[in-house]
Amino acid sequence: MTEGIEGLFARTEEFPNSSARARLAALVGLDDLIDRLATDAVALLDPTTIQSWSKAVHGEVIPAVTALADRTPLLVFAGDVGVGKTEVAEVIGQVIATRADADVTLYPLSLTARGRGAVGEMTTLLTRAFERISADFVRARRSDGTASSLGVLLIDEADALAQSRELAQMHHEDRAGVNALLRGIDGMRTDRLPVLTILCTNRLDALDPAVQRRAAAIEVFGRPNRAQRFALLARHLSGAKLSDTEIDGLAAATGESADRSYGYTYSDLRQRLIPEMVLAAYRHGVALDALIAHEVLARTPPTRPFEALTR
Ligand SMILES: Nc1ncnc2c1ncn2[C@@H]1O[C@H](COP(=O)(O)OP(=O)(O)O)[C@@H](O)[C@H]1O
Ligand SMILES: [Mg+2]
């Protein structure tokens, strides 16, 4: 870890590593998404991979490939709370490292945790983060365009930016936080730093249009469907006293219903429902079975979507 970094980023992480491999393996139903995101990330970070593809299939590097090289390596992850945005952003470096056969370092920056309230504080935080990353990666790209090491800058809880903007307008200040972000990502693109920025937000509608325009992709994460819920439940309840049919019953019961237009989130299932079931069975001193599971389900409703809260 570089000196001074502790105060700025939550903790940097080097990929590949075994804990990230385990976290990746624990994710359910996101294989295709992660595969696509990692492919895009490598194409954006290392233009030589896509140049090789173009030469192989077109016999030359076609102009369209050059246009791609001008895209900002920025991905926006949007969606409700608890649908896997942070988790995917934190482990995607593992897949990128394997694909690109390079070391990847994650720089996680949470705007909620660090810059709460004060607009100026968040602006300073963002500016310092980009300065640090520029210093770390300015020499990472080789003359042939490949990179010796890659970076992932994770700007989590970016809703705080929008809030700061609303606050700033109230106080007739400028859009300092958003401008610091734009300056940072534009600077990294101009300097062709091999750094992917991932910005997570629960409120895509509140994200500045200028930031959205720069995104190479905007990925909207959703709540798990029935098959995904089944896979997650089956994985955690294996060995418990529930048949596949009973687990499928839980997968059905955790979906949308007549009186509810939304189902359980990944975190509702993994961090609330399943632990509650274990505790309930333990308290009763009985096996975890369908009866216990449904008893817990009945008193553990899913998180309301953000839109449902504001409507
Ligand atoms: N696809 C998934 N499979 C298994 N667990 C998941 C999945 N997506 C999210 N989770 C779990 O749900 C919890 C919340 O995920 P997180 O990434 O923090 O949500 P978000 O950032 O979208 O609010 C974490 O414990 C995470 O491991
Ligand atoms: Mg999150």
Coordinates of C-alpha atoms and ligand atoms in Angstrom, one line a residue:
M1 CA 0.0 0.0 0.0
T2 CA 1.3 3.4 -0.9
E3 CA 2.0 5.9 1.8
G4 CA -0.9 8.2 2.6
I5 CA -3.4 6.1 0.7
E6 CA -5.1 4.9 3.9
G7 CA -6.6 8.2 4.6
L8 CA -8.0 8.5 1.1
F9 CA -9.3 5.2 0.0
A10 CA -11.0 2.6 2.2
R11 CA -8.4 0.0 1.3
T12 CA -6.7 -0.8 -1.9
E13 CA -6.8 -4.4 -3.1
E14 CA -4.6 -6.3 -5.6
F15 CA -6.0 -8.9 -7.9
P16 CA -5.9 -11.8 -8.5
N17 CA -6.4 -12.9 -4.9
S18 CA -8.1 -15.8 -3.3
S19 CA -10.7 -13.9 -1.3
A20 CA -11.9 -12.2 -4.4
R21 CA -12.1 -15.6 -6.1
A22 CA -14.3 -16.8 -3.3
R23 CA -16.6 -13.7 -3.4
L24 CA -16.9 -14.1 -7.2
A25 CA -17.9 -17.7 -6.8
A26 CA -20.5 -16.8 -4.3
L27 CA -22.4 -14.6 -6.7
V28 CA -25.4 -16.2 -8.3
G29 CA -26.9 -15.5 -11.7
L30 CA -24.5 -12.8 -12.7
D31 CA -22.0 -14.9 -14.8
D32 CA -23.1 -13.4 -18.2
L33 CA -23.1 -9.9 -16.8
I34 CA -19.7 -10.2 -15.2
D35 CA -18.3 -11.8 -18.4
R36 CA -19.6 -9.0 -20.6
L37 CA -18.4 -6.3 -18.2
A38 CA -14.9 -7.7 -17.9
T39 CA -14.7 -8.1 -21.7
D40 CA -15.7 -4.5 -22.2
A41 CA -13.3 -3.4 -19.5
V42 CA -10.4 -5.1 -21.0
A43 CA -11.2 -3.7 -24.5
L44 CA -11.5 -0.2 -23.0
L45 CA -8.3 -0.5 -20.9
D46 CA -6.1 -2.2 -23.4
P47 CA -6.7 -1.1 -27.0
T48 CA -4.2 -3.7 -28.3
T49 CA -6.6 -6.6 -27.6
I50 CA -9.3 -5.1 -29.8
Q51 CA -6.7 -4.1 -32.4
S52 CA -5.6 -7.8 -32.6
W53 CA -9.2 -8.8 -33.0
S54 CA -9.7 -6.3 -35.8
K55 CA -6.6 -7.4 -37.6
A56 CA -7.7 -11.1 -37.3
V57 CA -11.2 -10.6 -38.6
H58 CA -10.8 -7.5 -40.9
G59 CA -7.2 -7.8 -41.9
E60 CA -6.6 -4.3 -40.5
V61 CA -7.4 -2.0 -37.7
I62 CA -10.6 -0.4 -38.9
P63 CA -11.5 3.2 -38.0
A64 CA -14.3 2.0 -35.8
V65 CA -11.7 0.6 -33.4
T66 CA -10.1 4.0 -33.1
A67 CA -13.4 5.5 -32.2
L68 CA -13.7 3.0 -29.4
A69 CA -10.3 4.0 -28.1
D70 CA -11.7 7.5 -27.6
R71 CA -14.4 6.2 -25.2
T72 CA -14.0 7.0 -21.6
P73 CA -13.3 3.9 -19.6
L74 CA -16.3 4.6 -17.3
L75 CA -19.0 2.2 -16.3
V76 CA -22.0 3.2 -14.4
F77 CA -23.7 0.6 -12.2
A78 CA -27.3 1.6 -11.3
G79 CA -30.1 -0.1 -9.5
D80 CA -31.8 -0.5 -6.1
V81 CA -30.0 -1.1 -2.9
G82 CA -28.9 -4.7 -2.4
V83 CA -28.7 -5.9 -6.0
G84 CA -25.0 -6.5 -6.2
K85 CA -23.5 -3.2 -7.6
T86 CA -20.9 -2.8 -5.0
E87 CA -20.1 -6.5 -4.8
V88 CA -19.6 -6.8 -8.6
A89 CA -17.6 -3.6 -8.7
E90 CA -15.3 -4.8 -5.9
V91 CA -14.6 -8.2 -7.5
I92 CA -14.6 -7.5 -11.2
G93 CA -10.9 -6.7 -11.0
Q94 CA -10.3 -10.4 -10.4
V95 CA -11.8 -11.3 -13.8
I96 CA -10.1 -8.4 -15.5
A97 CA -6.7 -9.5 -14.1
T98 CA -7.2 -13.0 -15.5
R99 CA -8.5 -11.8 -18.9
A100 CA -5.8 -9.1 -19.4
D101 CA -3.1 -11.2 -17.7
A102 CA -2.1 -8.2 -15.7
D103 CA -2.1 -7.0 -12.1
V104 CA -5.1 -5.0 -11.2
T105 CA -5.4 -2.7 -8.2
L106 CA -8.8 -1.6 -6.8
Y107 CA -9.1 1.9 -5.3
P108 CA -12.4 2.1 -3.5
L109 CA -13.8 5.5 -2.7
S110 CA -17.1 5.8 -0.9
L111 CA -18.6 9.3 -1.2
T112 CA -21.2 8.7 1.5
A113 CA -18.7 7.5 4.0
R114 CA -16.2 10.2 3.4
G115 CA -17.7 13.4 2.0
R116 CA -21.0 13.6 3.8
G117 CA -22.5 17.0 3.9
A118 CA -19.8 19.3 3.0
V119 CA -19.6 19.9 -0.8
G120 CA -16.1 21.2 -0.5
E121 CA -15.0 18.1 1.3
M122 CA -16.3 15.8 -1.4
T123 CA -14.6 17.9 -4.1
T124 CA -11.3 17.8 -2.3
L125 CA -11.7 14.0 -1.9
L126 CA -12.3 13.4 -5.6
T127 CA -9.5 15.7 -6.7
R128 CA -7.0 14.0 -4.4
A129 CA -8.2 10.5 -5.5
F130 CA -7.6 11.3 -9.1
E131 CA -4.2 12.9 -8.3
R132 CA -3.2 9.7 -6.5
I133 CA -4.3 7.4 -9.3
S134 CA -2.6 9.5 -11.9
A135 CA 0.6 9.4 -10.0
D136 CA 0.3 5.6 -9.7
F137 CA -0.5 4.9 -13.3
V138 CA 1.2 7.6 -15.3
R139 CA 4.0 5.2 -16.2
A140 CA 1.9 2.1 -16.4
R141 CA 1.3 2.1 -20.2
R142 CA 4.1 0.7 -22.4
S143 CA 5.0 2.3 -25.7
D144 CA 3.1 -0.4 -27.6
G145 CA -0.1 0.6 -25.8
T146 CA -0.3 -2.4 -23.5
A147 CA -0.2 -1.8 -19.8
S148 CA 1.9 -3.3 -17.1
S149 CA -0.7 -2.8 -14.5
L150 CA -4.4 -1.8 -14.5
G151 CA -6.5 0.2 -12.0
V152 CA -10.1 0.1 -11.0
L153 CA -11.4 3.3 -9.4
L154 CA -14.6 2.5 -7.6
I155 CA -16.7 5.6 -6.8
D156 CA -19.4 4.1 -4.7
E157 CA -22.6 5.7 -3.3
A158 CA -22.3 8.3 -6.0
D159 CA -25.8 9.5 -5.1
A160 CA -24.0 11.8 -2.6
L161 CA -22.8 13.7 -5.6
A162 CA -26.3 14.4 -6.7
Q163 CA -27.3 15.4 -3.2
S164 CA -24.3 17.7 -3.0
R165 CA -25.4 19.3 -6.3
E166 CA -28.9 19.9 -5.0
L167 CA -27.5 21.3 -1.8
A168 CA -25.0 23.4 -3.8
Q169 CA -27.8 24.9 -5.9
M170 CA -29.6 25.8 -2.8
H171 CA -26.6 27.7 -1.6
H172 CA -26.0 29.2 -5.0
E173 CA -22.6 27.5 -5.2
D174 CA -21.4 25.8 -8.3
R175 CA -21.5 22.2 -9.2
A176 CA -18.1 21.7 -7.6
G177 CA -18.3 18.0 -6.8
V178 CA -19.6 17.0 -10.3
N179 CA -17.0 19.2 -12.0
A180 CA -14.2 17.6 -10.0
L181 CA -15.5 14.2 -11.1
L182 CA -15.7 15.2 -14.8
R183 CA -12.3 16.8 -14.6
G184 CA -10.9 13.6 -13.1
I185 CA -12.3 11.2 -15.6
D186 CA -11.6 13.4 -18.6
G187 CA -8.0 13.9 -17.4
M188 CA -7.5 10.1 -17.1
R189 CA -8.8 9.6 -20.6
T190 CA -6.6 12.4 -22.1
D191 CA -3.6 10.9 -20.3
R192 CA -4.7 7.4 -21.5
L193 CA -4.3 6.0 -18.0
P194 CA -5.1 2.2 -17.9
V195 CA -7.7 2.8 -15.2
L196 CA -11.4 1.8 -15.3
T197 CA -13.7 4.0 -13.3
I198 CA -16.9 2.4 -11.9
L199 CA -19.5 4.7 -10.5
C200 CA -22.3 3.1 -8.5
T201 CA -25.6 4.9 -7.9
N202 CA -29.0 3.9 -6.5
R203 CA -30.6 6.9 -8.4
L204 CA -29.6 6.9 -12.0
D205 CA -32.1 9.7 -12.7
A206 CA -30.2 12.0 -10.3
L207 CA -26.8 11.3 -11.9
D208 CA -25.6 14.3 -13.8
P209 CA -26.3 14.0 -17.6
A210 CA -22.7 15.0 -18.3
V211 CA -21.5 12.0 -16.3
Q212 CA -24.0 9.7 -17.9
R213 CA -22.9 10.8 -21.4
R214 CA -19.3 9.8 -20.8
A215 CA -20.2 6.3 -19.6
A216 CA -19.0 3.6 -22.0
A217 CA -21.9 1.5 -20.6
I218 CA -24.7 2.1 -18.1
E219 CA -25.6 -1.2 -16.4
V220 CA -28.9 -1.4 -14.5
F221 CA -28.8 -4.1 -11.9
G222 CA -32.1 -5.7 -11.1
R223 CA -33.6 -7.8 -8.3
P224 CA -33.1 -11.6 -8.7
N225 CA -35.7 -13.5 -10.7
R226 CA -37.2 -16.7 -9.6
A227 CA -34.4 -18.9 -11.0
Q228 CA -31.8 -16.7 -9.4
R229 CA -33.6 -16.7 -6.1
F230 CA -33.8 -20.4 -6.3
A231 CA -30.1 -20.8 -7.0
L232 CA -29.2 -18.5 -4.1
L233 CA -31.5 -20.2 -1.6
A234 CA -30.6 -23.7 -2.7
R235 CA -26.9 -22.9 -2.3
H236 CA -27.4 -21.6 1.3
L237 CA -30.0 -24.1 2.3
S238 CA -28.2 -27.2 1.1
G239 CA -28.0 -29.7 3.9
A240 CA -31.0 -28.2 5.7
K241 CA -34.3 -30.1 5.9
L242 CA -35.9 -28.6 2.8
S243 CA -36.6 -30.5 -0.4
D244 CA -35.9 -28.8 -3.8
T245 CA -39.7 -28.4 -4.2
E246 CA -39.8 -26.6 -0.9
I247 CA -36.9 -24.4 -1.8
D248 CA -38.6 -23.6 -5.1
G249 CA -41.7 -22.7 -3.0
L250 CA -39.5 -20.2 -1.1
A251 CA -38.2 -18.8 -4.4
A252 CA -41.8 -18.3 -5.6
A253 CA -42.8 -16.7 -2.3
T254 CA -39.9 -14.3 -2.3
G255 CA -40.9 -12.9 -5.7
E256 CA -43.6 -10.4 -6.7
S257 CA -47.0 -11.1 -5.3
A258 CA -50.6 -9.8 -5.6
D259 CA -50.1 -7.1 -3.0
R260 CA -46.4 -6.3 -3.8
S261 CA -45.0 -5.3 -7.2
Y262 CA -41.4 -6.2 -6.2
G263 CA -39.5 -9.2 -4.9
Y264 CA -36.7 -9.7 -2.4
T265 CA -33.2 -8.3 -3.3
Y266 CA -30.1 -10.3 -3.1
S267 CA -29.2 -8.7 0.2
D268 CA -32.7 -9.3 1.5
L269 CA -32.2 -13.0 0.9
R270 CA -28.6 -13.4 1.8
Q271 CA -28.1 -10.9 4.7
R272 CA -31.6 -10.9 6.3
L273 CA -33.8 -13.9 5.4
I274 CA -31.3 -16.8 5.5
P275 CA -29.5 -15.7 8.7
E276 CA -32.9 -15.1 10.3
M277 CA -34.0 -18.6 9.4
V278 CA -30.9 -20.1 10.9
L279 CA -31.4 -18.1 14.1
A280 CA -35.0 -19.1 14.3
A281 CA -34.3 -22.8 14.0
Y282 CA -31.4 -22.5 16.4
R283 CA -33.6 -20.7 19.0
H284 CA -36.2 -23.4 18.8
G285 CA -33.5 -26.1 18.9
V286 CA -35.0 -27.7 15.8
A287 CA -33.9 -28.4 12.2
L288 CA -34.2 -25.6 9.6
D289 CA -37.2 -26.8 7.6
A290 CA -40.0 -25.4 5.4
L291 CA -42.1 -24.5 8.4
I292 CA -39.4 -22.4 10.1
A293 CA -38.5 -20.9 6.7
H294 CA -42.1 -19.7 6.0
E295 CA -42.5 -18.4 9.5
V296 CA -39.4 -16.2 9.1
L297 CA -40.5 -15.2 5.6
A298 CA -43.9 -14.0 6.9
R299 CA -42.2 -11.5 9.3
T300 CA -39.3 -10.5 7.0
P301 CA -40.7 -8.4 4.1
P302 CA -38.4 -7.3 1.2
T303 CA -36.9 -3.8 1.0
R304 CA -39.1 -1.4 -0.8
P305 CA -37.6 -0.1 -4.0
F306 CA -36.5 3.5 -4.0
E307 CA -39.2 4.6 -6.4
A308 CA -41.9 3.0 -4.2
L309 CA -40.6 5.1 -1.3
T310 CA -40.9 8.4 -3.2
R311 CA -44.2 7.7 -4.9
Ligands
LIG1 N1 -25.8 -12.0 -7.5 C1 -25.7 -12.2 -6.2 N2 -25.5 -13.4 -5.7 C2 -25.3 -13.6 -4.3 N3 -25.2 -12.6 -3.5 C3 -25.4 -11.3 -3.9 C4 -25.6 -11.1 -5.3 N4 -25.7 -9.7 -5.5 C5 -25.6 -9.2 -4.2 N5 -25.4 -10.1 -3.3 C6 -25.1 -9.9 -1.9 O1 -26.1 -9.0 -1.5 C7 -25.4 -8.0 -0.6 C8 -25.6 -6.6 -1.1 O2 -24.9 -6.5 -2.3 P1 -24.3 -5.1 -2.7 O3 -23.4 -5.3 -3.8 O4 -23.7 -4.4 -1.5 O5 -25.6 -4.3 -3.2 P2 -25.7 -2.8 -3.8 O6 -24.3 -2.2 -3.9 O7 -26.3 -2.9 -5.1 O8 -26.6 -2.0 -2.8 C9 -24.0 -8.5 -0.5 O9 -23.8 -9.3 0.7 C10 -23.8 -9.3 -1.7 O10 -22.8 -10.3 -1.5
MG2 MG -23.6 -0.6 -2.7

